[in-house]
Amino acid sequence: MGALLESNIKDVALVFEGGSMRVSYTAPVVAALVEHELWFDYVAGISAGASNAVNYLSRDARRAKKCFVEFGADPNFGSWFTWLQGKGRFNAEYVYEHTCGANEVLPFDFETFAANPAQLRIGTFDVAAGTEVWWSEADCRTQRDLMVRVRSSSSMPLLMPPTFIDGRMYYDGACGANAGIPLGVAQADGFERFFIVLSQPRDYKKIPDAPALLIKTLLRKHPALVDGLLERTARYENIRAEIAALEAAGKAYVFYPDRIPYPDATQNVKQLKANYAAGESQIARELPSLLAWLNS
């Protein structure tokens, strides 16, 4: 696809929450949007939600599924052994920088991505500055530029090594003010209506990612990162409350998973297929309501 593509939804921001392999449940939303040619002109994602975002912008329903289902069986994907080696619980360098070429396991259609006129926002956390950074399509002139930024957004502290870009250290965008749901950046960019794809059920209540003492001890050299992790639970709950208010006001359509059958870190392909099938069934059921809301 060398020619410039077109967007047909220009007044609604598409927002993807992250969630590790839990995103096997929300990847079917990407596939459904592609299959029904619903082309949003603005897409934001953090962590695994950034992978959903770029798969959507490359208009590749097949890759959206493969990333979070079949790829779980890849022996290089990661394990506690790779974590002990310093490569991460998920082998980030391999996952994001050695799988996307034409002859690799998850080929990425960068040509289609580059031809897509939609705005992209990928959220990451600058450890030294202690602030969020939002990468855009302008930062992603090559496939490597793009994938190293998706990696930076997905580099979970304690579980994965940081990502370095131009000499600066970055960790998972969920450590920042948006706490893993990139609503604020879409609002700052002027949007008032949102299709928000969450990866936790409606009744979910967040608990801390790790004990505070462990975070303070292991990450003591990075106080801003410590603060981000310790404040994440409260920030996340605040954003979820804001989303509920937007939904009640008719300004947001929110995809809440009914129930995700299997946990965040599973790499069992059978379990990932079950997650995907459940998400696929839910978005098929909700699609008429989504279309009605988009046209309202």
Coordinates of C-alpha atoms in Angstrom, one line a residue:
M1 CA 0.0 0.0 0.0
G2 CA 2.1 2.9 -1.2
A3 CA -0.7 5.4 -1.6
L4 CA -1.9 7.5 1.3
L5 CA -4.8 5.8 3.1
E6 CA -7.9 7.5 4.4
S7 CA -9.5 7.8 7.8
N8 CA -13.3 7.7 8.1
I9 CA -13.7 8.5 11.9
K10 CA -12.2 11.9 12.7
D11 CA -14.0 13.1 15.8
V12 CA -13.3 10.1 18.1
A13 CA -10.0 9.1 19.7
L14 CA -9.2 5.4 19.8
V15 CA -7.5 4.6 23.2
F16 CA -5.9 1.2 24.1
E17 CA -5.0 0.2 27.6
G18 CA -2.0 -2.1 28.1
G19 CA -2.0 -5.3 30.1
S20 CA 0.7 -7.8 29.0
M21 CA -0.8 -11.0 27.6
R22 CA -4.2 -10.0 28.9
V23 CA -4.4 -8.0 25.7
S24 CA -5.1 -11.4 24.0
Y25 CA -8.7 -10.5 25.0
T26 CA -8.6 -7.0 23.4
A27 CA -6.6 -7.9 20.2
P28 CA -9.9 -9.1 18.6
V29 CA -11.1 -5.5 18.9
V30 CA -8.3 -4.5 16.6
A31 CA -9.2 -7.3 14.2
A32 CA -12.9 -6.3 14.2
L33 CA -12.1 -2.6 13.5
V34 CA -9.9 -3.6 10.6
E35 CA -12.4 -6.2 9.2
H36 CA -15.2 -3.6 9.3
E37 CA -13.0 -0.8 7.9
L38 CA -13.5 1.5 10.9
W39 CA -10.6 3.8 10.4
F40 CA -10.0 6.2 13.4
D41 CA -7.8 9.2 12.7
Y42 CA -6.2 9.2 16.1
V43 CA -4.9 6.2 18.1
A44 CA -3.2 6.1 21.5
G45 CA -1.7 3.2 23.3
I46 CA 0.5 2.3 26.3
S47 CA 2.5 -0.9 26.9
A48 CA 0.8 -3.8 25.2
G49 CA -1.8 -1.3 24.1
A50 CA 0.9 0.3 22.0
S51 CA 1.2 -3.0 20.1
N52 CA -2.6 -3.0 19.5
A53 CA -2.3 0.6 18.3
V54 CA 0.5 0.0 15.7
N55 CA -1.1 -3.3 14.5
Y56 CA -4.3 -1.3 14.0
L57 CA -2.5 1.4 12.0
S58 CA -0.8 -1.2 9.8
R59 CA -4.4 -2.6 9.2
D60 CA -3.2 -6.1 10.0
A61 CA -5.9 -8.2 11.7
R62 CA -3.9 -11.3 11.4
R63 CA -0.8 -9.8 13.1
A64 CA -3.1 -8.4 15.9
K65 CA -4.0 -12.0 16.8
K66 CA -0.7 -13.6 16.2
C67 CA 1.2 -11.2 18.5
F68 CA -1.0 -12.2 21.5
V69 CA -1.9 -15.8 20.7
E70 CA 0.5 -18.0 18.6
F71 CA 3.5 -15.9 19.6
G72 CA 3.2 -17.3 23.1
A73 CA 4.7 -20.5 21.9
D74 CA 7.9 -18.9 20.6
P75 CA 10.8 -20.4 22.6
N76 CA 12.5 -17.0 22.5
F77 CA 9.5 -15.0 23.8
G78 CA 10.7 -15.0 27.4
S79 CA 10.6 -16.9 30.7
W80 CA 12.0 -16.6 34.2
F81 CA 15.2 -18.0 32.8
T82 CA 15.6 -15.0 30.4
W83 CA 14.7 -12.8 33.4
L84 CA 17.6 -14.3 35.4
Q85 CA 19.8 -13.6 32.3
G86 CA 18.9 -9.9 32.5
K87 CA 16.8 -10.1 29.3
G88 CA 13.5 -9.7 31.0
R89 CA 10.5 -11.9 31.9
F90 CA 9.5 -11.1 28.4
N91 CA 12.6 -11.0 26.2
A92 CA 12.0 -7.4 25.1
E93 CA 14.9 -6.9 22.6
Y94 CA 13.9 -10.1 20.7
V95 CA 10.1 -9.4 20.9
Y96 CA 10.2 -5.9 19.5
E97 CA 13.4 -5.7 17.5
H98 CA 14.0 -9.1 16.0
T99 CA 10.6 -10.4 15.0
C100 CA 9.1 -7.7 12.7
G101 CA 11.1 -8.1 9.5
A102 CA 9.8 -9.7 6.4
N103 CA 11.4 -13.0 7.1
E104 CA 10.9 -13.0 10.8
V105 CA 8.1 -14.5 12.9
L106 CA 5.9 -11.4 13.2
P107 CA 6.3 -9.4 9.9
F108 CA 5.1 -5.9 10.3
D109 CA 3.7 -3.9 7.3
F110 CA 5.6 -0.7 7.9
E111 CA 4.7 0.6 4.4
T112 CA 1.0 0.6 5.3
F113 CA 1.7 2.0 8.7
A114 CA 3.6 4.9 7.1
A115 CA 0.9 5.5 4.6
N116 CA -1.8 5.8 7.3
P117 CA -2.6 9.5 7.9
A118 CA -3.9 8.9 11.5
Q119 CA -2.1 10.4 14.4
L120 CA -0.3 8.0 16.7
R121 CA 0.6 8.5 20.4
I122 CA 2.7 5.9 22.2
G123 CA 3.2 6.6 25.9
T124 CA 6.5 5.9 27.7
F125 CA 8.2 7.1 30.9
D126 CA 11.4 9.0 31.0
V127 CA 13.2 7.8 34.1
A128 CA 15.5 10.7 34.6
A129 CA 12.9 13.4 34.0
G130 CA 10.2 11.6 35.8
T131 CA 7.7 12.4 33.1
E132 CA 5.6 10.8 30.4
V133 CA 6.8 11.1 26.8
W134 CA 4.5 10.7 23.9
W135 CA 6.0 9.4 20.7
S136 CA 4.1 10.3 17.5
E137 CA 4.3 9.1 13.9
A138 CA 6.8 11.8 13.3
D139 CA 9.3 10.0 15.6
C140 CA 8.8 6.7 13.7
R141 CA 10.5 7.3 10.3
T142 CA 11.8 3.7 10.2
Q143 CA 10.5 0.4 11.4
R144 CA 13.2 0.3 14.0
D145 CA 12.3 3.8 15.2
L146 CA 8.7 2.6 15.7
M147 CA 9.4 -0.8 17.4
V148 CA 12.0 0.5 19.8
R149 CA 9.4 3.0 21.0
V150 CA 6.8 0.4 21.4
R151 CA 9.4 -1.5 23.4
S152 CA 10.1 1.5 25.6
S153 CA 6.3 1.8 26.3
S154 CA 6.2 -1.9 27.3
S155 CA 9.4 -2.2 29.4
M156 CA 7.9 -3.2 32.8
P157 CA 10.1 -2.2 35.8
L158 CA 11.4 -5.2 37.8
L159 CA 10.4 -7.6 35.1
M160 CA 12.2 -6.2 32.1
P161 CA 15.3 -4.1 31.4
P162 CA 14.8 -0.5 30.5
T163 CA 14.9 0.7 26.9
F164 CA 17.5 3.3 25.9
I165 CA 16.7 5.8 23.1
D166 CA 19.3 8.5 22.2
G167 CA 21.0 7.8 25.5
R168 CA 17.9 8.2 27.7
M169 CA 16.4 5.5 29.8
Y170 CA 12.7 4.7 29.4
Y171 CA 10.3 2.3 31.2
D172 CA 6.7 1.3 30.7
G173 CA 4.3 4.2 30.0
A174 CA 2.0 2.9 32.8
C175 CA 4.5 4.5 35.3
G176 CA 3.4 7.9 34.2
A177 CA 0.4 10.1 34.9
N178 CA -2.0 8.2 32.6
A179 CA -1.3 4.9 34.6
G180 CA -1.6 2.7 31.5
I181 CA -4.7 4.3 29.9
P182 CA -3.8 7.1 27.5
L183 CA -6.9 9.1 27.9
G184 CA -5.2 12.3 29.1
V185 CA -3.1 12.7 25.9
A186 CA -6.2 12.4 23.7
Q187 CA -7.9 15.1 25.8
A188 CA -4.8 17.3 25.6
D189 CA -4.9 16.9 21.8
G190 CA -8.4 18.3 21.7
F191 CA -10.7 15.2 21.6
E192 CA -14.0 15.1 23.4
R193 CA -15.3 11.7 22.3
F194 CA -13.4 8.4 22.9
F195 CA -13.6 4.7 22.1
I196 CA -11.7 3.3 25.0
V197 CA -10.6 -0.3 24.9
L198 CA -9.8 -1.5 28.5
S199 CA -8.2 -4.7 29.5
Q200 CA -9.9 -5.1 32.9
P201 CA -13.5 -5.7 33.7
R202 CA -15.9 -3.0 34.8
D203 CA -15.8 -4.0 38.4
Y204 CA -12.0 -4.3 38.6
K205 CA -10.2 -2.6 41.5
K206 CA -6.5 -2.1 41.2
I207 CA -4.0 -3.2 43.8
P208 CA -0.3 -2.2 44.0
D209 CA 1.9 -3.9 41.5
A210 CA 4.5 -4.9 44.2
P211 CA 5.1 -4.1 47.9
A212 CA 6.3 -0.6 48.4
L213 CA 9.4 -1.7 50.3
L214 CA 10.5 -3.9 47.4
I215 CA 10.0 -1.1 44.9
K216 CA 11.9 1.4 47.0
T217 CA 14.7 -1.0 47.6
L218 CA 15.2 -2.4 44.1
L219 CA 14.7 0.9 42.3
R220 CA 16.2 3.3 44.8
K221 CA 18.5 4.8 42.2
H222 CA 15.5 6.0 40.3
P223 CA 13.3 8.0 42.7
A224 CA 11.0 9.3 40.0
L225 CA 10.3 5.8 38.9
V226 CA 9.6 4.7 42.5
D227 CA 7.1 7.6 42.8
G228 CA 5.4 6.6 39.6
L229 CA 4.9 3.0 40.6
L230 CA 3.8 3.9 44.1
E231 CA 1.2 6.4 42.8
R232 CA 0.0 4.2 40.0
T233 CA -2.9 2.6 41.8
A234 CA -4.5 5.9 42.8
R235 CA -3.9 7.4 39.4
Y236 CA -5.4 4.3 37.7
E237 CA -8.5 4.4 39.9
N238 CA -8.9 8.1 39.2
I239 CA -8.7 7.6 35.4
R240 CA -11.2 4.7 35.6
A241 CA -13.6 7.0 37.5
E242 CA -13.2 9.7 34.8
I243 CA -13.9 7.1 32.1
A244 CA -17.1 6.0 33.9
A245 CA -18.2 9.7 34.0
L246 CA -17.4 10.2 30.3
E247 CA -19.4 7.0 29.5
A248 CA -22.4 8.2 31.6
A249 CA -22.3 11.5 29.7
G250 CA -22.3 9.8 26.4
K251 CA -18.8 11.0 25.5
A252 CA -17.2 7.6 25.6
Y253 CA -17.9 4.1 24.4
V254 CA -16.0 1.8 26.7
F255 CA -15.1 -1.8 25.9
Y256 CA -14.9 -3.6 29.3
P257 CA -14.0 -7.3 29.1
D258 CA -16.7 -9.4 30.6
R259 CA -14.3 -11.7 32.2
I260 CA -10.8 -12.6 31.1
P261 CA -10.4 -16.4 31.4
Y262 CA -6.7 -16.6 31.9
P263 CA -4.1 -14.3 33.6
D264 CA -1.7 -11.6 32.4
A265 CA 1.5 -13.6 32.1
T266 CA 0.2 -16.8 30.5
Q267 CA 2.1 -18.0 27.4
N268 CA 0.0 -21.1 27.1
V269 CA -1.4 -20.9 23.6
K270 CA -4.5 -22.8 24.5
Q271 CA -5.3 -20.3 27.2
L272 CA -4.4 -17.4 24.9
K273 CA -6.8 -18.8 22.3
A274 CA -9.5 -19.0 24.9
N275 CA -8.9 -15.3 25.8
Y276 CA -9.0 -14.3 22.2
A277 CA -12.2 -16.3 21.5
A278 CA -13.9 -14.7 24.4
G279 CA -12.9 -11.2 23.3
E280 CA -13.9 -11.9 19.8
S281 CA -17.3 -13.0 20.9
Q282 CA -17.8 -9.9 23.0
I283 CA -16.8 -7.4 20.3
A284 CA -19.0 -9.1 17.8
R285 CA -21.9 -8.8 20.2
E286 CA -21.1 -5.1 21.0
L287 CA -20.3 -4.0 17.5
P288 CA -23.9 -2.8 16.7
S289 CA -23.9 -0.7 19.9
L290 CA -20.5 0.7 19.0
L291 CA -21.6 1.6 15.5
A292 CA -24.8 3.3 16.8
W293 CA -22.7 5.3 19.3
L294 CA -20.2 6.4 16.6
N295 CA -23.1 7.6 14.4
S296 CA -24.9 9.4 17.3

